[in-house]
Coordinates of C-alpha atoms and ligand atoms in Angstrom, one line a residue:
X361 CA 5.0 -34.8 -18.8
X362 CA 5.3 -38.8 -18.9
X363 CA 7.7 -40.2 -16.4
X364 CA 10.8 -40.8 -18.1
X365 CA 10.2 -45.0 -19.3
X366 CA 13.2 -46.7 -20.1
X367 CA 11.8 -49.2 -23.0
X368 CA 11.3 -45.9 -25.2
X369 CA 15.4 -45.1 -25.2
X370 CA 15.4 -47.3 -27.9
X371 CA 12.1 -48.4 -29.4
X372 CA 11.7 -48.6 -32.9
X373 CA 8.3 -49.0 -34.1
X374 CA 6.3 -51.1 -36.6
X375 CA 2.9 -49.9 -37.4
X376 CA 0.6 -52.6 -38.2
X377 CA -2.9 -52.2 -40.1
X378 CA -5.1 -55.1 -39.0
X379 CA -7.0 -55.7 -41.8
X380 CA -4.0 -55.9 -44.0
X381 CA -0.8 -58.1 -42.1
X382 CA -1.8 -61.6 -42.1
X383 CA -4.7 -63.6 -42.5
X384 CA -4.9 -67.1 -40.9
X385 CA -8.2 -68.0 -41.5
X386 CA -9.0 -67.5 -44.9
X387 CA -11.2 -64.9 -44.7
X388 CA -9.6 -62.6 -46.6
X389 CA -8.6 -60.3 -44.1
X390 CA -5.5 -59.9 -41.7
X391 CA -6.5 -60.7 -37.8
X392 CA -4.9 -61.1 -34.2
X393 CA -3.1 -64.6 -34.6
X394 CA -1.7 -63.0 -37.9
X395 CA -0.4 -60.7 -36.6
X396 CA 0.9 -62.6 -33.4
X397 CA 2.6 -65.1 -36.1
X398 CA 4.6 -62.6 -37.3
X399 CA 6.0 -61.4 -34.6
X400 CA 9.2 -63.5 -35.0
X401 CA 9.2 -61.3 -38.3
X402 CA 9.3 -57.9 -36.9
X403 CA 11.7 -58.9 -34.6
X404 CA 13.8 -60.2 -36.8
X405 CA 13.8 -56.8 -38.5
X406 CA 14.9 -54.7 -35.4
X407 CA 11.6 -53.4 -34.5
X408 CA 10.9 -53.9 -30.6
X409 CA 7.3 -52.1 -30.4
X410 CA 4.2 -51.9 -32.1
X411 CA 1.5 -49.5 -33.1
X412 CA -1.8 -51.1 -34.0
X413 CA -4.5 -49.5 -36.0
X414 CA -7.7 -50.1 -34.0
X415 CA -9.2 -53.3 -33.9
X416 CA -12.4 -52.9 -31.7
X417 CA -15.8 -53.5 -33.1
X418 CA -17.0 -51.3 -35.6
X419 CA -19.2 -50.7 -38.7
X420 CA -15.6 -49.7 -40.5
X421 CA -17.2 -46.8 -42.0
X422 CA -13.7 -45.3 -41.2
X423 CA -11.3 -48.4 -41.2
X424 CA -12.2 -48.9 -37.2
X425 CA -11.4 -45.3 -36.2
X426 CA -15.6 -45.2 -35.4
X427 CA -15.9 -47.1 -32.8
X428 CA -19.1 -48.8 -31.7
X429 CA -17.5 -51.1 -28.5
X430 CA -14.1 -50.1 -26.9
X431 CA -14.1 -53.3 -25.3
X432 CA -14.2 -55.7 -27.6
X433 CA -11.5 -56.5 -30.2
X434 CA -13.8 -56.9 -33.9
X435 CA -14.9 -60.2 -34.3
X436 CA -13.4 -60.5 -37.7
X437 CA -9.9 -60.1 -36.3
X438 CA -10.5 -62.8 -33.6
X439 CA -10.9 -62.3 -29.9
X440 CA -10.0 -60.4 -26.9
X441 CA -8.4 -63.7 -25.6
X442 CA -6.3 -63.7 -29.2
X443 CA -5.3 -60.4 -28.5
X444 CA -4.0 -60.8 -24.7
X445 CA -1.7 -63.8 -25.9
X446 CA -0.7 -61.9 -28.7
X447 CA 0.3 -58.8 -26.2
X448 CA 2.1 -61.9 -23.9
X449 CA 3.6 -63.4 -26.6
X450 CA 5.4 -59.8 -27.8
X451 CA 6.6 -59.3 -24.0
X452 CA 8.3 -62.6 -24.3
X453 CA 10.0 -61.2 -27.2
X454 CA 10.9 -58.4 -25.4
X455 CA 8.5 -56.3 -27.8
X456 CA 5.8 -53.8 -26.6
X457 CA 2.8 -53.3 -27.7
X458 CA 0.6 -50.0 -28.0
X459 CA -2.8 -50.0 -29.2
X460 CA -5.1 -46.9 -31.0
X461 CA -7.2 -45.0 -29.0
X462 CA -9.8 -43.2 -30.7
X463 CA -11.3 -40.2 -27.9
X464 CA -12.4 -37.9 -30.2
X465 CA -15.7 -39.7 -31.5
X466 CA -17.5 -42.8 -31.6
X467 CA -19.3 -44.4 -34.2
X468 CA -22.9 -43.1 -35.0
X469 CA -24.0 -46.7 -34.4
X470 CA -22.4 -47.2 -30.5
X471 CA -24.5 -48.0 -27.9
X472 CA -23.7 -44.2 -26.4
X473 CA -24.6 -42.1 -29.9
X474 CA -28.2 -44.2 -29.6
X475 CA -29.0 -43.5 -26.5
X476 CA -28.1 -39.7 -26.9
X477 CA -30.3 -39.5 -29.7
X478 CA -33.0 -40.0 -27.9
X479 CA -35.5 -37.2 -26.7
X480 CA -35.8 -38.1 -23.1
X481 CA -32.9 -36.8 -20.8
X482 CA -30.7 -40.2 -20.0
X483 CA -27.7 -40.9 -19.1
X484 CA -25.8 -40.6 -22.0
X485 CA -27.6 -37.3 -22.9
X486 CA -24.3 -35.4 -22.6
X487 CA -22.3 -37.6 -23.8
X488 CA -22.3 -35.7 -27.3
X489 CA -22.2 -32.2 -27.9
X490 CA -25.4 -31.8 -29.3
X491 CA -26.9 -27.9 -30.2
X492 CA -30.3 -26.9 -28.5
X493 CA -32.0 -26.9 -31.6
X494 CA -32.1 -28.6 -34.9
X495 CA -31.9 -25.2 -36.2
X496 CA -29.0 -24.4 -35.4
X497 CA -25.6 -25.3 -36.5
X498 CA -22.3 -25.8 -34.4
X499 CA -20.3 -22.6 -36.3
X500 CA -17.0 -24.1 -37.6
X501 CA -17.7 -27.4 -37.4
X502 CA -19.8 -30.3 -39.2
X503 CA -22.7 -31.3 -38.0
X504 CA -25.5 -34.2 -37.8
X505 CA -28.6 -33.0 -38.1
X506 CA -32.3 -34.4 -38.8
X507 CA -31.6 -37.9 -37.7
X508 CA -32.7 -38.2 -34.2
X509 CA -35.7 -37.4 -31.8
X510 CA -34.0 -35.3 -30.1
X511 CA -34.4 -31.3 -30.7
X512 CA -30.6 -30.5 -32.1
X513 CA -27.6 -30.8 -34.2
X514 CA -24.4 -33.0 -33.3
X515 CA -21.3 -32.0 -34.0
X516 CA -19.4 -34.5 -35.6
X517 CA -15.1 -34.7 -35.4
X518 CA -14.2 -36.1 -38.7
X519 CA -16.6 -38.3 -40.9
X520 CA -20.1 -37.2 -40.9
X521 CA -20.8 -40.7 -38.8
X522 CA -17.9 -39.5 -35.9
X523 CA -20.2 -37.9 -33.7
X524 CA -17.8 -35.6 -31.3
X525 CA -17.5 -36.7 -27.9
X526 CA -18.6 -34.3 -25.3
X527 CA -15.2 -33.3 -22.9
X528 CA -16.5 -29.6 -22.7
X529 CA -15.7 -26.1 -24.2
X530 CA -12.7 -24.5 -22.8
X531 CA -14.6 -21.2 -23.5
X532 CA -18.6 -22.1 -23.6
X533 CA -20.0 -19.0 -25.6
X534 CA -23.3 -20.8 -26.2
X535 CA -25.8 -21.6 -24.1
X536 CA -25.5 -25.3 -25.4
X537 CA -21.7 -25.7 -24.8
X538 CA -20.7 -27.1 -21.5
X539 CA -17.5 -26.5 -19.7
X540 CA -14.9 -28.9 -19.0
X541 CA -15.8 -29.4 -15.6
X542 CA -19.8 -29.9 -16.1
X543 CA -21.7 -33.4 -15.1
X544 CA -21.3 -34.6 -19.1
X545 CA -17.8 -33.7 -19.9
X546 CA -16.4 -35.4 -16.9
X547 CA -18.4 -38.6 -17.1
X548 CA -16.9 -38.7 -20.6
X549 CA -13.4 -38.4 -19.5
X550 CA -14.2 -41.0 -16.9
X551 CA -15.6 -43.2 -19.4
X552 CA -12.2 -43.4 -21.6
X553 CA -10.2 -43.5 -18.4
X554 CA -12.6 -46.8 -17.6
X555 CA -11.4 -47.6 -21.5
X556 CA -8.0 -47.2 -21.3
X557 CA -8.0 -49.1 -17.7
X558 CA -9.6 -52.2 -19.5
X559 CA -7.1 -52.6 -21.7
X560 CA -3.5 -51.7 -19.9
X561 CA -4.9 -54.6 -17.7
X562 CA -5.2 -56.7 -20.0
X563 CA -1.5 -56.3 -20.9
X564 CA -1.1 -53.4 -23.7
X565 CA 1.5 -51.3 -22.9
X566 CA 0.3 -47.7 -23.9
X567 CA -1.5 -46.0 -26.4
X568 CA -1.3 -44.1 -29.9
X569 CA -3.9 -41.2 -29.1
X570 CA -6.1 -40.3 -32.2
X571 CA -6.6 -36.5 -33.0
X572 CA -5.5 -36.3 -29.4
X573 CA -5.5 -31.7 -29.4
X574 CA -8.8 -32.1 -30.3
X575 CA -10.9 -33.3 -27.3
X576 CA -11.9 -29.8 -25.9
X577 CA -13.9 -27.3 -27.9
X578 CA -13.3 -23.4 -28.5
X579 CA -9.8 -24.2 -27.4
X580 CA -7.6 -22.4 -29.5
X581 CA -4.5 -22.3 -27.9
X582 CA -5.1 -26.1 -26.6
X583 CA -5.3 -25.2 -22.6
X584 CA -8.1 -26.8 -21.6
X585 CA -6.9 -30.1 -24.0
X586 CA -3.5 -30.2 -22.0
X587 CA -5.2 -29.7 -18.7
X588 CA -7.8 -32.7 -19.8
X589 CA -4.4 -35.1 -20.6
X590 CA -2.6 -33.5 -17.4
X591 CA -5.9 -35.3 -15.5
X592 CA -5.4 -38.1 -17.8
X593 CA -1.7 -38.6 -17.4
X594 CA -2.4 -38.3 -13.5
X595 CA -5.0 -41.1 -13.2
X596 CA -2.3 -43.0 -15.3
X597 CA 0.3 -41.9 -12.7
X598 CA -1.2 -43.7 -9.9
X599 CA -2.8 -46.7 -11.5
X600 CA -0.2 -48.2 -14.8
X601 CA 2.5 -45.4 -14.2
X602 CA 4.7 -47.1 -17.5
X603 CA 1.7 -46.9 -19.6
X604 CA 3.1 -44.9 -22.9
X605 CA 1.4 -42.2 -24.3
X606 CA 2.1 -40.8 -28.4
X607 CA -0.3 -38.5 -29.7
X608 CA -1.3 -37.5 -33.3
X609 CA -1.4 -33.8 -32.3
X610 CA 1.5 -32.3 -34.0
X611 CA 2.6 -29.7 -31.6
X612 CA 5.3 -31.2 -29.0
X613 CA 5.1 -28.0 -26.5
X614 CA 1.8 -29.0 -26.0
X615 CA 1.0 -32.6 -26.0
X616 CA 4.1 -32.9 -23.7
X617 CA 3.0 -31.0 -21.5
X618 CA -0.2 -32.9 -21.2
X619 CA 1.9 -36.0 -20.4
X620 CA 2.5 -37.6 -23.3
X621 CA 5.8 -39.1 -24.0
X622 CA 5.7 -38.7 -27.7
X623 CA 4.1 -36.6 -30.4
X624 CA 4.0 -37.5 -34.5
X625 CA 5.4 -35.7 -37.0
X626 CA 2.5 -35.2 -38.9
X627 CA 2.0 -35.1 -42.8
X628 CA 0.0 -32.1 -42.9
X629 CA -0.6 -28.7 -40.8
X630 CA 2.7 -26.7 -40.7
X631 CA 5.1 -29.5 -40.5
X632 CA 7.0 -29.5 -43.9
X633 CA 7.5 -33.9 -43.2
X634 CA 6.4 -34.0 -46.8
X635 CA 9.0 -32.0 -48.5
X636 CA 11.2 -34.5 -48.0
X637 CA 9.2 -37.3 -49.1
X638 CA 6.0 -36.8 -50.9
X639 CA 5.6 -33.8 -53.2
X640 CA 6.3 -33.0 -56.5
X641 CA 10.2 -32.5 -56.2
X642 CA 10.9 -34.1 -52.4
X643 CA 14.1 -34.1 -51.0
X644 CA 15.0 -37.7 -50.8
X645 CA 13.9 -37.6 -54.4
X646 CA 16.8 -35.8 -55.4
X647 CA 15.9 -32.7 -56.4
X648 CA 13.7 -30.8 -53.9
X649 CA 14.7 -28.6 -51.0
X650 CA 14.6 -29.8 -47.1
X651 CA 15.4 -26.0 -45.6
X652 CA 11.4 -25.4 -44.7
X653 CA 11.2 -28.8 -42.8
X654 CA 14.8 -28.9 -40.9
X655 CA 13.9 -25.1 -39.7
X656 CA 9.9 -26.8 -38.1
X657 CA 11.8 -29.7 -37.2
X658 CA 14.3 -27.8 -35.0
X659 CA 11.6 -25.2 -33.6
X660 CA 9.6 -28.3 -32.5
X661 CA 12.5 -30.0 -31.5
X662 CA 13.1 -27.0 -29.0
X663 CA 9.8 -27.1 -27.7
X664 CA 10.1 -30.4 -26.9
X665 CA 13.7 -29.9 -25.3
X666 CA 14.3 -32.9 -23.9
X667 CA 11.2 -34.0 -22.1
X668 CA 9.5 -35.7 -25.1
X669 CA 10.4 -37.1 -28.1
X670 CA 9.4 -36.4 -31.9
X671 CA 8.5 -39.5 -33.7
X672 CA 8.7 -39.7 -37.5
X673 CA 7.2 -42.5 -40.2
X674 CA 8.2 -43.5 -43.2
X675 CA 4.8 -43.6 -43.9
X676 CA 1.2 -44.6 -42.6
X677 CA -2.4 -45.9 -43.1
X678 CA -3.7 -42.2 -44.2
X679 CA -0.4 -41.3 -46.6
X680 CA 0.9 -42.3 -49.8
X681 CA 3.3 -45.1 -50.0
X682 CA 6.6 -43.9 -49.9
X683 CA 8.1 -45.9 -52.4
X684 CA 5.3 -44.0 -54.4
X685 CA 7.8 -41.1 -54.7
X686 CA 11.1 -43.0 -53.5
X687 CA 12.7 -45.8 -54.6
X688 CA 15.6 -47.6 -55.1
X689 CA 19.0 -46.0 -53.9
X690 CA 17.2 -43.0 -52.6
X691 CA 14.7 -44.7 -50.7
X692 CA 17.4 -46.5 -48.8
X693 CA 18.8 -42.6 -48.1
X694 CA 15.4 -41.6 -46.8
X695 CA 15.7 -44.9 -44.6
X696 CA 18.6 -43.6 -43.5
X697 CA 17.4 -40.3 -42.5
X698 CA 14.2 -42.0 -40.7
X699 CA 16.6 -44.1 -38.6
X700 CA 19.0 -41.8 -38.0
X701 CA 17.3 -38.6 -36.5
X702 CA 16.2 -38.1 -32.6
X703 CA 12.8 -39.4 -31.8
X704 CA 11.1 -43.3 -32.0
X705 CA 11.6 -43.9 -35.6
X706 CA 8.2 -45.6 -36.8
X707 CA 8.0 -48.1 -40.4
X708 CA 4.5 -48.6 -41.5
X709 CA 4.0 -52.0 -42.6
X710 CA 5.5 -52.9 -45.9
X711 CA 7.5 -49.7 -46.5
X712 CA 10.8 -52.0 -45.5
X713 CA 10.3 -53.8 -48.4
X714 CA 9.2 -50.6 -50.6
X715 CA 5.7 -51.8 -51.0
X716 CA 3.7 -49.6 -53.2
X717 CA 0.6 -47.7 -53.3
X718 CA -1.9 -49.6 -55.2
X719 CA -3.3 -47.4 -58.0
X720 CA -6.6 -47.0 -59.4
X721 CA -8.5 -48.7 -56.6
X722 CA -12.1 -47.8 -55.2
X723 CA -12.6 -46.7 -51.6
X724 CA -12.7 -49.4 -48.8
X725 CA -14.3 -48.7 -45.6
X726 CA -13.5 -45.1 -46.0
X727 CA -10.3 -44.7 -47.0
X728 CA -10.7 -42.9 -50.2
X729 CA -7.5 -42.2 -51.9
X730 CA -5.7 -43.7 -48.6
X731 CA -7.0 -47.4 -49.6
X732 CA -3.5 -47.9 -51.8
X733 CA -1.6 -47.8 -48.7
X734 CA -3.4 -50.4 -47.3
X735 CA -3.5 -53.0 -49.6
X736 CA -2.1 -56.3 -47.9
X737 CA 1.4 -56.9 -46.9
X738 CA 3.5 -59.1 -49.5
X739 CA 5.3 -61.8 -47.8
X740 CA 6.2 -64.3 -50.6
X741 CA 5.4 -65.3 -54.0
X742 CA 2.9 -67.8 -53.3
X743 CA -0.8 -67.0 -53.6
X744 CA -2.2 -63.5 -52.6
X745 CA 1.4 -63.2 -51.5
X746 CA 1.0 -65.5 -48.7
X747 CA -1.0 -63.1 -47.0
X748 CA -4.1 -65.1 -46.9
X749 CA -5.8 -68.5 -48.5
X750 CA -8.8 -67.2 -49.6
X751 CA -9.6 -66.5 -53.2
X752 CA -8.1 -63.3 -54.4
X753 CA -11.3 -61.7 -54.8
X754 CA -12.3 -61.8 -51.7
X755 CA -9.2 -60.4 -50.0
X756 CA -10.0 -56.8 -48.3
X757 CA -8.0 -55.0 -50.4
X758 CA -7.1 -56.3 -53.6
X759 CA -3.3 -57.4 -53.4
X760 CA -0.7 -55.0 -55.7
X761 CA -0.9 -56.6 -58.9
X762 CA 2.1 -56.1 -60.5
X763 CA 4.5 -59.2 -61.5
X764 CA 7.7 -57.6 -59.8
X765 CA 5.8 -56.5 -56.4
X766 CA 8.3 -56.4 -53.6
X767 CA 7.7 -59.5 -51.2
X768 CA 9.8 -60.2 -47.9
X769 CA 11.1 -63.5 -48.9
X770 CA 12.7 -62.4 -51.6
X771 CA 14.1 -59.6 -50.1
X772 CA 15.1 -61.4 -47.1
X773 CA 17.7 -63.6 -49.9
X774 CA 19.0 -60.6 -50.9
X775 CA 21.8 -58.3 -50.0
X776 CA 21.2 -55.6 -51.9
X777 CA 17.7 -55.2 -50.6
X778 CA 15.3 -52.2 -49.2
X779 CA 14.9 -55.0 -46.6
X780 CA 18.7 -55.8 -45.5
X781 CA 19.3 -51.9 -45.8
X782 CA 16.7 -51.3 -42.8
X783 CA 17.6 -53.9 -40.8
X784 CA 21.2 -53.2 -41.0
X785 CA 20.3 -49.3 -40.0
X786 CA 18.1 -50.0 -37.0
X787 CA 21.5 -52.8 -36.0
X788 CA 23.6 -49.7 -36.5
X789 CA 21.4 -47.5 -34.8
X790 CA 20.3 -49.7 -31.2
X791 CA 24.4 -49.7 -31.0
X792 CA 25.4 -46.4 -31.2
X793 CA 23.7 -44.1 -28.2
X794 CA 24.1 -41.0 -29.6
X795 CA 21.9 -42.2 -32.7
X796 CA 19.1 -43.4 -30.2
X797 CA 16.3 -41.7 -29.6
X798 CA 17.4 -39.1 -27.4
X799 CA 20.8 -38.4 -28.6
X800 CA 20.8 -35.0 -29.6
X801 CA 21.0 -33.3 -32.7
X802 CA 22.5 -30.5 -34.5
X803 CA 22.2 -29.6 -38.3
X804 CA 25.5 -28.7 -40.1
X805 CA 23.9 -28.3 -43.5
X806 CA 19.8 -27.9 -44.0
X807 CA 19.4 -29.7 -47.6
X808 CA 18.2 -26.4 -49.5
X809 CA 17.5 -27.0 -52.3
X810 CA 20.7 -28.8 -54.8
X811 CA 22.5 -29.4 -50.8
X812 CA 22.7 -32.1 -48.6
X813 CA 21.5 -32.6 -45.3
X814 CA 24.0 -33.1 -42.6
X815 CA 23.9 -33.1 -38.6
X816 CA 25.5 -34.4 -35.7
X817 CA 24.2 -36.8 -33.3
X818 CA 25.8 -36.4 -29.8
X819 CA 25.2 -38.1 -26.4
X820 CA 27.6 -37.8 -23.4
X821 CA 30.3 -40.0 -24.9
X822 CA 29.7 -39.8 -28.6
X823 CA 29.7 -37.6 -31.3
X824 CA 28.2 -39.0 -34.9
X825 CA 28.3 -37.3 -38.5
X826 CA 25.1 -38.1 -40.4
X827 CA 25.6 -36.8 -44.1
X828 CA 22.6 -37.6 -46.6
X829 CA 23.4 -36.6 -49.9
X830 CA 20.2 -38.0 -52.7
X831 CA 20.9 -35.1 -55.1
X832 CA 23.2 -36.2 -58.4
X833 CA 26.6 -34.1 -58.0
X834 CA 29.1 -35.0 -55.0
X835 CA 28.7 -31.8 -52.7
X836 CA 31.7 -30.8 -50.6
X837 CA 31.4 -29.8 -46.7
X838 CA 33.9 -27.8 -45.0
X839 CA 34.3 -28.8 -41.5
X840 CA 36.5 -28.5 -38.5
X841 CA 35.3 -31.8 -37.4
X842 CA 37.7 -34.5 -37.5
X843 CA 36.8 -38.2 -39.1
X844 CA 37.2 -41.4 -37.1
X845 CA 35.5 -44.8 -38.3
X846 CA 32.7 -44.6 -40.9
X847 CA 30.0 -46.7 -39.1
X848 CA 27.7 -46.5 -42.2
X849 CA 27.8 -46.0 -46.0
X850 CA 25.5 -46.2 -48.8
X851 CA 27.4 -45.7 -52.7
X852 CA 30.6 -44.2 -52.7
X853 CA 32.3 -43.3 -49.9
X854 CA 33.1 -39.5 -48.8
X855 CA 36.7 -38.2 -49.6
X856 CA 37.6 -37.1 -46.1
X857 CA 41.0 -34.4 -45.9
X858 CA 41.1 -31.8 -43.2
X859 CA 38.6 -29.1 -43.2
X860 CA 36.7 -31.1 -46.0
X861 CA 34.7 -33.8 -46.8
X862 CA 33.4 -34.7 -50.4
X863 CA 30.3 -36.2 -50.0
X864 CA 29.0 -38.4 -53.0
X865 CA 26.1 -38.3 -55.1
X866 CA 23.7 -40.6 -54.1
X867 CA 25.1 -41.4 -50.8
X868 CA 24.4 -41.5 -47.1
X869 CA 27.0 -41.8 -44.6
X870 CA 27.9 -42.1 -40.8
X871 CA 30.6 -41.0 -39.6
X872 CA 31.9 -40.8 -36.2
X873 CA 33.6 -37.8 -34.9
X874 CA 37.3 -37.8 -33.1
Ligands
NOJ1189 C1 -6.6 -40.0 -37.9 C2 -6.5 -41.4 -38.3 O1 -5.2 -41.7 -38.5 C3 -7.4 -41.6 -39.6 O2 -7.2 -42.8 -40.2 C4 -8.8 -41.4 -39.2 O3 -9.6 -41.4 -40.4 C5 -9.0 -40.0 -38.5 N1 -8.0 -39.7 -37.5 C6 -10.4 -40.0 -37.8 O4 -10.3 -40.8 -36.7

């Protein structure tokens, strides 16, 4: 576990896609100073952190997440200079800034993968986890094969040009599978622990860990992966001891315990997240049934039991849009649910202003059918939405093209925008401490299907009724509690007598308790 670090009590993130933000050079694509312009912006908002989708050099045959130099930020997004006064210039804001380590694989075209490929023994040999013969296939996995000189297959992590770093086989059952401890594995580790020391001295303040349960092999109940993040954590310990950790692992019981500070929610595996927002009948729809989720949510939520937090997004780069399924009223509900529940609440880019996904586009740089959430951000109704100067068809990702697209500007003017609606919740939330991020939480009502959800958020001094209700009919809620000032409302406001509460269609309220 993560020493306890202050900065996260209230952190509310912003993830930002690179490629996508701002572009001030005209090159079509978003890049450092862009995204150090904005700042101001995502300030402004309430966000005081940052996630950023990696940015290191890369053949983007996965968006950046195959790296080929983890110490170089990509030439077409500027510098390693742009990005150091881009980490000073958030810390002056008071913001934080964590980047996206990527562990799990490399590119096939790093400096390492071309060196392992090569028959005679060197030293990056071992840096892969390669089969002792062509003719044979890692079992369960994907594999490169028929590329190299070298006598073997290479497991690959995701993409078939991810080639799988080499941290070891918890159980080696194969002649060809090394342990965690052998010459190879560790001079990986030691080779990300050299990454992540480059760049926490250069001024980031933590990471987001990529596929972070997946380092070690024939692992199956994740032991040797927590031990390898317990080493981790450790060297972190000693030399940047506030350097954050969140992981993309999904199971808080274990990436806690391997010293990360925070785990995602994640949109698939067991998690039930997209009940709520992205099925055919989700929650915050209207219609669907939150039961399956709040039931996850709470067994995680007890694994995690107090010593890390849970982070939920409205969204990210490899989801739908939410306002795909959400919109209007509702989406401002789901907003309120995001930055209302336990945990660093994280917005992806855009979703504050109900950006949409983009339809009907072909795959960039990997994405597939993610590319329509990552289309570029809309700030204003000027050309390409003033996201960049360059013509329109040369833009990364063609621009949303619809007449009525969202843009901040606008939305900024107005009241009754997505916009004002999040900025007001994360205002309300940063001043209220039991709706923080580790106020604790207790579910009154579970959102089965036709229900609301409801739950109290508690902290020493404080005792806060959160009632989301996106379903058409006013639901009623017996309850012993007792209503003081309603610190939030969305529609009509609840009829509150003893014992009772009538909570409106198509409403979202906070209430705080006597
Ligand atoms: C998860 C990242 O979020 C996704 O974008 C990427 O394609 C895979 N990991 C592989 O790195």
């Amino acid at each position: 576990m993560g020493k306890r670090i202050q900065w996260l009590e209230d952190a509310v993130f912003y993830e930002i896609y690179p490629q996508s933000f701002k572009d001030t050079d005209a090159d079509g694509i978003g890049n450092i100073n862009g995204i150090t312009e904005k700042l101001p912006y995502i300030k402004g908002l309430g966000c005081n952190a940052i996630w950023l989708n990696p940015c290191f050099d890369s053949p983007f045959g996965d968006a950046g997440y195959d790296v080929s130099d983890y110490y170089k930020v990509a030439p077409r997004y500027g510098s390693n200079d742009d990005i150091v006064k881009m980490f000073e210039e958030a810390h002056k804001l008071g913001m934080h800034v964590l980047l996206d380590l990527v562990p799990g694989h490399t590119s096939w075209k790093h400096p390492w993968f071309v060196e392992s490929m090569k028959a005679e023994k060197n030293e990056y040999t071992d840096r892969y986890i390669w089969t002792d013969s062509i003719w044979e296939s890692p079992e369960g996995y994907g594999s490169l094969r028929g590329i190299s000189d070298r006598d073997g297959s290479c497991l690959v992590n995701f993409f078939t040009h991810q080639p799988a770093l080499n941290y070891g086989f918890y159980k080696p059952d194969h002649s060809w599978q090394q342990p965690m401890d052998s010459e190879g594995a560790i001079a990986t580790r030691n080779a990300m622990k050299d990454v992540m020391r480059f760049w926490l001295s250069k001024g980031c303040d933590g990471f987001r860990v990529d596929m972070a349960g997946s380092l070690v092999k024939n692992d199956e109940d994740g032991k040797g992966t927590i031990a390898l993040w317990q080493d981790i954590r450790s060297f972190l310990d000693e030399s940047f001891p506030e350097a954050v950790l969140v992981s993309e692992w999904g199971e808080p019981d274990k990436s806690i315990e391997g010293g990360f500070h925070m785990d995602f929610l994640l949109h698939f595996g067991p998690s039930h997240y997209n009940d709520l927002f992205r099925c055919e009948k989700p929650f915050f729809g209207g219609e669907g049934d939150a039961s399956e989720f709040v039931k996850k949510y709470l067994e995680n939520y007890a694994k995690a039991a107090g010593r890390g937090l849970i982070c939920i997004p409205s969204g990210n780069h490899d989801m739908d849009r939410l306002a795909r399924t959400i919109n209007g009223n509702k989406a401002k509900i789901a907003f309120a649910f995001l930055l209302s529940m336990p945990g660093a609440p994280f917005i992806y880019y855009g979703d504050e202003i109900g950006m949409r996904y983009v339809e009907g586009l072909t795959s960039v740089e990997g994405g597939y059918g993610r590319t329509g959430s990552r289309s570029p951000m809309q700030w204003d109704e000027t050309l390409n939405a003033g996201f960049s100067d360059a013509e329109s068809e040369k833009l990364y990702i063609p621009i949303d093209p619809e007449a009525d697209r969202p843009n901040v500007k606008a939305q900024i003017k107005d009241d009754a925008s997505l916009y004002n609606e999040v900025k007001k919740l994360i205002a309300i939330r940063q001043s209220h401490k039991a709706l923080k991020n580790s106020g604790e939480i207790e579910f009154i009502c579970d959102g089965a299907e036709g229900k609301p959800m409801v739950y109290l958020r508690s902290c020493e001094d404080e005792k806060i009724l959160v009632a989301l209700n996106p379903t058409g009919e006013d639901q009623i809620l017996q309850t012993e509690e007792e209503a003081g000032d309603v610190i939030y409302s969305l529609g009509e406001l609840p009829e509150i007598s003893k014992g009772k509460f009538v909570i409106r269609r198509e409403s979202a309220v906070f209430i705080s308790l006597r």
